[in-house]
Short mmCIF file of C-alpha atoms in Angstrom, two decimals:
data_model
loop_
_atom_site.label_atom_id
_atom_site.label_comp_id
_atom_site.label_asym_id
_atom_site.label_seq_id
_atom_site.Cartn_x
_atom_site.Cartn_y
_atom_site.Cartn_z
CA MET K 1 13.08 8.88 -19.93
CA THR K 2 16.60 9.05 -18.80
CA LEU K 3 17.58 8.90 -15.09
CA PRO K 4 18.53 12.81 -14.90
CA ALA K 5 15.35 13.63 -16.60
CA VAL K 6 13.13 11.46 -14.10
CA GLU K 7 15.11 12.87 -11.30
CA ALA K 8 14.51 16.51 -12.56
CA ALA K 9 10.70 15.65 -12.80
CA ALA K 10 10.61 14.14 -9.42
CA LEU K 11 12.32 17.22 -7.82
CA ALA K 12 9.81 19.50 -9.69
CA ARG K 13 6.75 18.19 -8.39
CA PRO K 14 4.69 19.85 -5.31
CA PRO K 15 5.29 18.19 -1.91
CA ALA K 16 3.94 14.80 -1.18
CA ARG K 17 0.90 14.31 1.17
CA ASP K 18 1.63 13.38 4.66
CA ALA K 19 0.90 9.67 4.59
CA LEU K 20 2.12 8.89 7.97
CA ALA K 21 -0.24 11.20 9.61
CA ALA K 22 -3.13 9.96 7.41
CA LEU K 23 -2.34 6.33 8.63
CA ALA K 24 -1.53 7.04 12.18
CA PRO K 25 -3.12 4.72 14.63
CA ALA K 26 -6.58 5.89 15.96
CA GLU K 27 -9.48 4.42 17.67
CA ARG K 28 -10.61 2.33 14.67
CA VAL K 29 -8.78 0.66 11.93
CA LYS K 30 -7.99 2.67 8.88
CA VAL K 31 -8.25 1.44 5.23
CA ILE K 32 -5.97 1.77 2.29
CA ALA K 33 -8.12 1.05 -0.64
CA GLU K 34 -6.61 -0.26 -3.63
CA VAL K 35 -7.22 0.16 -7.45
CA LYS K 36 -6.48 -3.45 -8.72
CA ARG K 37 -7.51 -4.95 -12.16
CA ALA K 38 -5.75 -8.29 -11.87
CA SER K 39 -3.48 -10.55 -9.66
CA PRO K 40 -0.94 -13.30 -10.49
CA SER K 41 -3.00 -15.61 -8.05
CA ARG K 42 -6.53 -14.76 -9.29
CA GLY K 43 -5.99 -13.57 -12.90
CA ALA K 44 -8.40 -10.66 -13.99
CA LEU K 45 -10.51 -9.21 -11.27
CA ALA K 46 -12.28 -6.06 -12.66
CA GLU K 47 -12.47 -3.82 -15.67
CA ILE K 48 -11.48 -0.63 -14.28
CA ALA K 49 -11.80 2.12 -17.17
CA ASP K 50 -11.73 4.89 -14.96
CA PRO K 51 -9.41 4.48 -11.80
CA ALA K 52 -9.92 8.27 -10.67
CA SER K 53 -13.57 7.66 -10.50
CA LEU K 54 -12.95 4.40 -8.36
CA ALA K 55 -10.67 6.23 -6.09
CA VAL K 56 -13.07 9.04 -5.57
CA SER K 57 -15.62 6.37 -4.47
CA TYR K 58 -13.00 5.15 -1.90
CA GLN K 59 -12.40 8.61 -0.59
CA THR K 60 -16.20 9.07 -0.19
CA GLY K 61 -16.45 5.64 1.48
CA GLY K 62 -13.91 6.80 4.02
CA ALA K 63 -10.63 5.35 3.02
CA SER K 64 -7.41 7.07 4.48
CA ALA K 65 -5.14 6.38 1.54
CA ILE K 66 -5.34 4.92 -1.97
CA SER K 67 -3.04 2.25 -3.48
CA VAL K 68 -2.57 2.00 -7.06
CA LEU K 69 -0.96 -1.04 -8.78
CA THR K 70 1.45 0.22 -11.48
CA GLU K 71 2.92 -3.07 -12.55
CA GLY K 72 1.41 -3.94 -16.02
CA ARG K 73 2.13 -7.57 -16.95
CA ARG K 74 0.71 -9.21 -13.94
CA PHE K 75 -1.59 -6.62 -12.35
CA GLY K 76 -2.83 -4.59 -15.38
CA GLY K 77 -1.72 -1.27 -13.77
CA SER K 78 0.22 1.71 -14.89
CA LEU K 79 1.91 4.90 -13.76
CA GLN K 80 -0.91 6.94 -15.65
CA ASP K 81 -3.48 5.14 -13.39
CA LEU K 82 -1.39 6.54 -10.29
CA THR K 83 -1.06 10.04 -11.78
CA ASP K 84 -4.99 10.11 -12.62
CA VAL K 85 -5.88 8.89 -9.15
CA ARG K 86 -3.61 11.26 -7.32
CA ALA K 87 -5.31 14.31 -9.23
CA ALA K 88 -8.74 13.05 -8.36
CA VAL K 89 -8.48 12.77 -4.75
CA ASP K 90 -7.22 14.54 -1.65
CA LEU K 91 -5.68 11.42 -0.03
CA PRO K 92 -2.29 10.14 0.12
CA VAL K 93 -1.54 7.66 -2.94
CA LEU K 94 0.64 4.69 -2.64
CA ARG K 95 2.69 3.30 -5.55
CA LYS K 96 2.39 -0.56 -5.37
CA ASP K 97 4.85 -2.33 -7.45
CA PHE K 98 8.07 -4.38 -7.42
CA ILE K 99 10.44 -1.51 -6.58
CA ALA K 100 14.11 -2.55 -6.99
CA GLU K 101 16.08 0.56 -8.13
CA PRO K 102 16.31 4.24 -7.34
CA TYR K 103 15.13 5.10 -10.79
CA GLN K 104 11.48 3.59 -9.94
CA VAL K 105 11.52 5.81 -6.89
CA PHE K 106 12.25 8.81 -8.64
CA GLU K 107 9.49 7.66 -11.20
CA ALA K 108 7.09 7.34 -8.40
CA ARG K 109 7.54 10.95 -7.11
CA ALA K 110 7.45 12.23 -10.77
CA ALA K 111 3.96 10.65 -11.10
CA ASP K 112 2.87 12.35 -7.74
CA ALA K 113 3.04 9.28 -5.35
CA ASP K 114 2.95 9.89 -1.56
CA LEU K 115 4.11 6.48 -0.69
CA VAL K 116 6.15 3.75 -2.05
CA LEU K 117 5.91 0.15 -1.26
CA LEU K 118 9.11 -1.68 -0.69
CA ILE K 119 8.98 -5.50 -0.31
CA VAL K 120 11.69 -6.73 1.97
CA ALA K 121 11.90 -10.25 0.38
CA ALA K 122 12.60 -8.76 -3.07
CA LEU K 123 15.67 -6.68 -1.77
CA THR K 124 19.11 -7.21 -0.10
CA GLN K 125 19.46 -5.11 3.03
CA PRO K 126 21.78 -2.63 1.45
CA VAL K 127 19.45 -1.93 -1.35
CA LEU K 128 16.33 -1.78 1.09
CA HIS K 129 18.59 0.74 3.15
CA GLU K 130 19.23 2.78 -0.01
CA LEU K 131 15.55 2.92 -1.42
CA HIS K 132 14.14 3.60 1.87
CA ALA K 133 16.37 6.64 2.35
CA LEU K 134 15.66 7.86 -0.91
CA ILE K 135 11.85 7.64 -0.53
CA LEU K 136 12.30 9.70 2.70
CA GLU K 137 14.72 12.17 1.03
CA LEU K 138 12.02 12.79 -1.96
CA GLY K 139 9.40 13.59 0.89
CA MET K 140 7.46 10.43 0.32
CA THR K 141 6.60 7.68 2.90
CA PRO K 142 7.88 4.10 2.53
CA LEU K 143 5.46 1.31 3.38
CA VAL K 144 7.76 -1.71 4.01
CA GLU K 145 6.22 -5.14 3.63
CA ALA K 146 7.32 -8.33 5.37
CA HIS K 147 6.14 -11.88 5.49
CA SER K 148 8.35 -13.42 8.39
CA ALA K 149 9.77 -12.43 11.72
CA GLU K 150 13.21 -12.03 9.99
CA GLU K 151 11.82 -9.59 7.51
CA VAL K 152 9.97 -7.46 10.19
CA GLU K 153 13.49 -7.17 11.81
CA ARG K 154 14.93 -6.00 8.54
CA ALA K 155 12.14 -3.59 8.10
CA LEU K 156 12.54 -2.24 11.58
CA ASP K 157 16.40 -2.04 10.89
CA VAL K 158 16.06 0.26 8.34
CA GLY K 159 13.85 2.61 10.38
CA ALA K 160 10.48 1.69 8.80
CA SER K 161 7.68 3.93 10.37
CA ILE K 162 5.09 1.75 8.41
CA VAL K 163 5.25 -1.89 8.30
CA GLY K 164 3.07 -4.18 6.41
CA ILE K 165 2.46 -7.81 7.01
CA ASN K 166 1.39 -9.49 3.85
CA ALA K 167 -0.60 -12.70 4.59
CA ARG K 168 0.20 -13.95 1.13
CA ASP K 169 3.54 -15.68 0.51
CA LEU K 170 4.61 -14.15 -2.77
CA SER K 171 6.56 -17.26 -3.78
CA THR K 172 3.55 -19.68 -3.38
CA PHE K 173 0.60 -17.30 -3.26
CA GLU K 174 -0.68 -19.26 -0.16
CA LEU K 175 -2.47 -17.21 2.46
CA ASP K 176 -1.81 -17.53 6.17
CA ARG K 177 -4.66 -15.37 7.78
CA ASP K 178 -2.97 -15.86 11.28
CA LEU K 179 0.37 -14.55 10.26
CA PHE K 180 -0.36 -10.90 11.14
CA GLY K 181 -1.33 -11.84 14.80
CA THR K 182 1.94 -13.88 14.91
CA LEU K 183 4.08 -11.06 13.76
CA ALA K 184 2.31 -8.05 15.16
CA ASP K 185 3.91 -7.97 18.63
CA ARG K 186 7.33 -7.72 16.91
CA ILE K 187 6.29 -4.35 15.63
CA PRO K 188 6.82 -1.68 18.39
CA SER K 189 4.20 1.08 19.32
CA GLY K 190 4.73 4.06 17.34
CA VAL K 191 5.08 2.09 14.12
CA VAL K 192 2.01 1.85 12.00
CA ARG K 193 0.97 -2.00 11.46
CA VAL K 194 -0.77 -2.57 8.27
CA ALA K 195 -2.53 -5.99 7.48
CA GLU K 196 -2.29 -6.82 3.71
CA SER K 197 -4.20 -9.52 1.93
CA ALA K 198 -6.82 -11.88 3.03
CA VAL K 199 -9.55 -9.19 3.66
CA LYS K 200 -12.64 -10.46 1.99
CA ASP K 201 -15.36 -9.35 4.32
CA ALA K 202 -16.02 -7.39 7.41
CA ALA K 203 -15.11 -10.31 9.72
CA ASP K 204 -11.68 -10.34 8.54
CA VAL K 205 -11.27 -6.66 9.46
CA THR K 206 -12.58 -7.36 13.01
CA HIS K 207 -10.16 -10.09 13.13
CA TYR K 208 -7.14 -7.98 12.20
CA ARG K 209 -8.24 -5.17 14.47
CA ALA K 210 -8.41 -7.71 17.46
CA ALA K 211 -4.73 -8.73 16.42
CA GLY K 212 -3.43 -5.25 16.65
CA ALA K 213 -3.71 -3.77 13.03
CA ASP K 214 -3.86 -0.08 12.73
CA VAL K 215 -4.55 -0.26 9.00
CA VAL K 216 -5.79 -2.85 6.54
CA LEU K 217 -5.12 -2.78 2.79
CA ILE K 218 -8.07 -3.91 0.77
CA GLY K 219 -8.30 -4.34 -2.92
CA GLU K 220 -10.05 -7.49 -4.41
CA ALA K 221 -13.02 -7.24 -2.14
CA LEU K 222 -13.55 -3.67 -3.18
CA VAL K 223 -12.96 -4.04 -7.07
CA THR K 224 -15.18 -7.19 -7.24
CA GLY K 225 -18.27 -5.94 -5.45
CA ASP K 226 -21.14 -3.88 -6.67
CA ASP K 227 -20.92 -0.96 -4.43
CA PRO K 228 -17.36 -0.08 -3.20
CA VAL K 229 -18.59 2.83 -1.17
CA ALA K 230 -21.15 0.64 0.85
CA THR K 231 -18.37 -2.16 1.21
CA LEU K 232 -15.71 0.30 2.45
CA LYS K 233 -18.16 1.70 5.16
CA SER K 234 -19.16 -1.79 6.24
CA PHE K 235 -15.41 -2.57 6.62
CA LEU K 236 -14.75 0.46 8.48
CA GLU K 237 -17.61 -0.16 10.98
CA ALA K 238 -16.25 -3.49 11.59
CA GLY K 239 -13.00 -2.06 12.32
CA LYS K 240 -14.14 0.12 15.28
#
């Protein structure tokens, strides 16, 4: 699809759902539950023939938003997965991908995304500004991901209202479960703090809650378990 065509498709969609309200800080941790078939660090995780059905399970289990991997080569996802999920649930849906250009932002809105992930480490500051502004202009919500103090500052510099701290270093795939606690205080009150990666059980949710997380993003632990609804409910109970 050409850029003018995808722009027109994006502008023709109904308004995005209010993800910022859905993820606003509350008395308990909220969960973004992820549809994730594979990862570069672990390879294939789960056969997900019906991502929409999985998303409905997440909604039943109490998720506040759904994340959908749309990158195909390393994660086995697609924009069709996102569109199918968005049609099946009432929750805001995140496009999780390596977003690097405006075309992908228009593409996300055309596919009915409500949130779009921006990875600070992958973008220059001018491009981060440009993409962040475009996401807002199209009525969506940016989730800006950081992995260091400098990247948190860059996220805040563009006006991010939701900042994710990824415990995984995307260049080495190494995990640092204490990174969130190290960086959380750099994120001011009023900005939603999201803990990403390294959530394998309820104890990890409790850990992140104590460190100041408003939201945790969970994928692998949900798609590899036998009962995503029960698993999600146990995680939410741990985040009270």
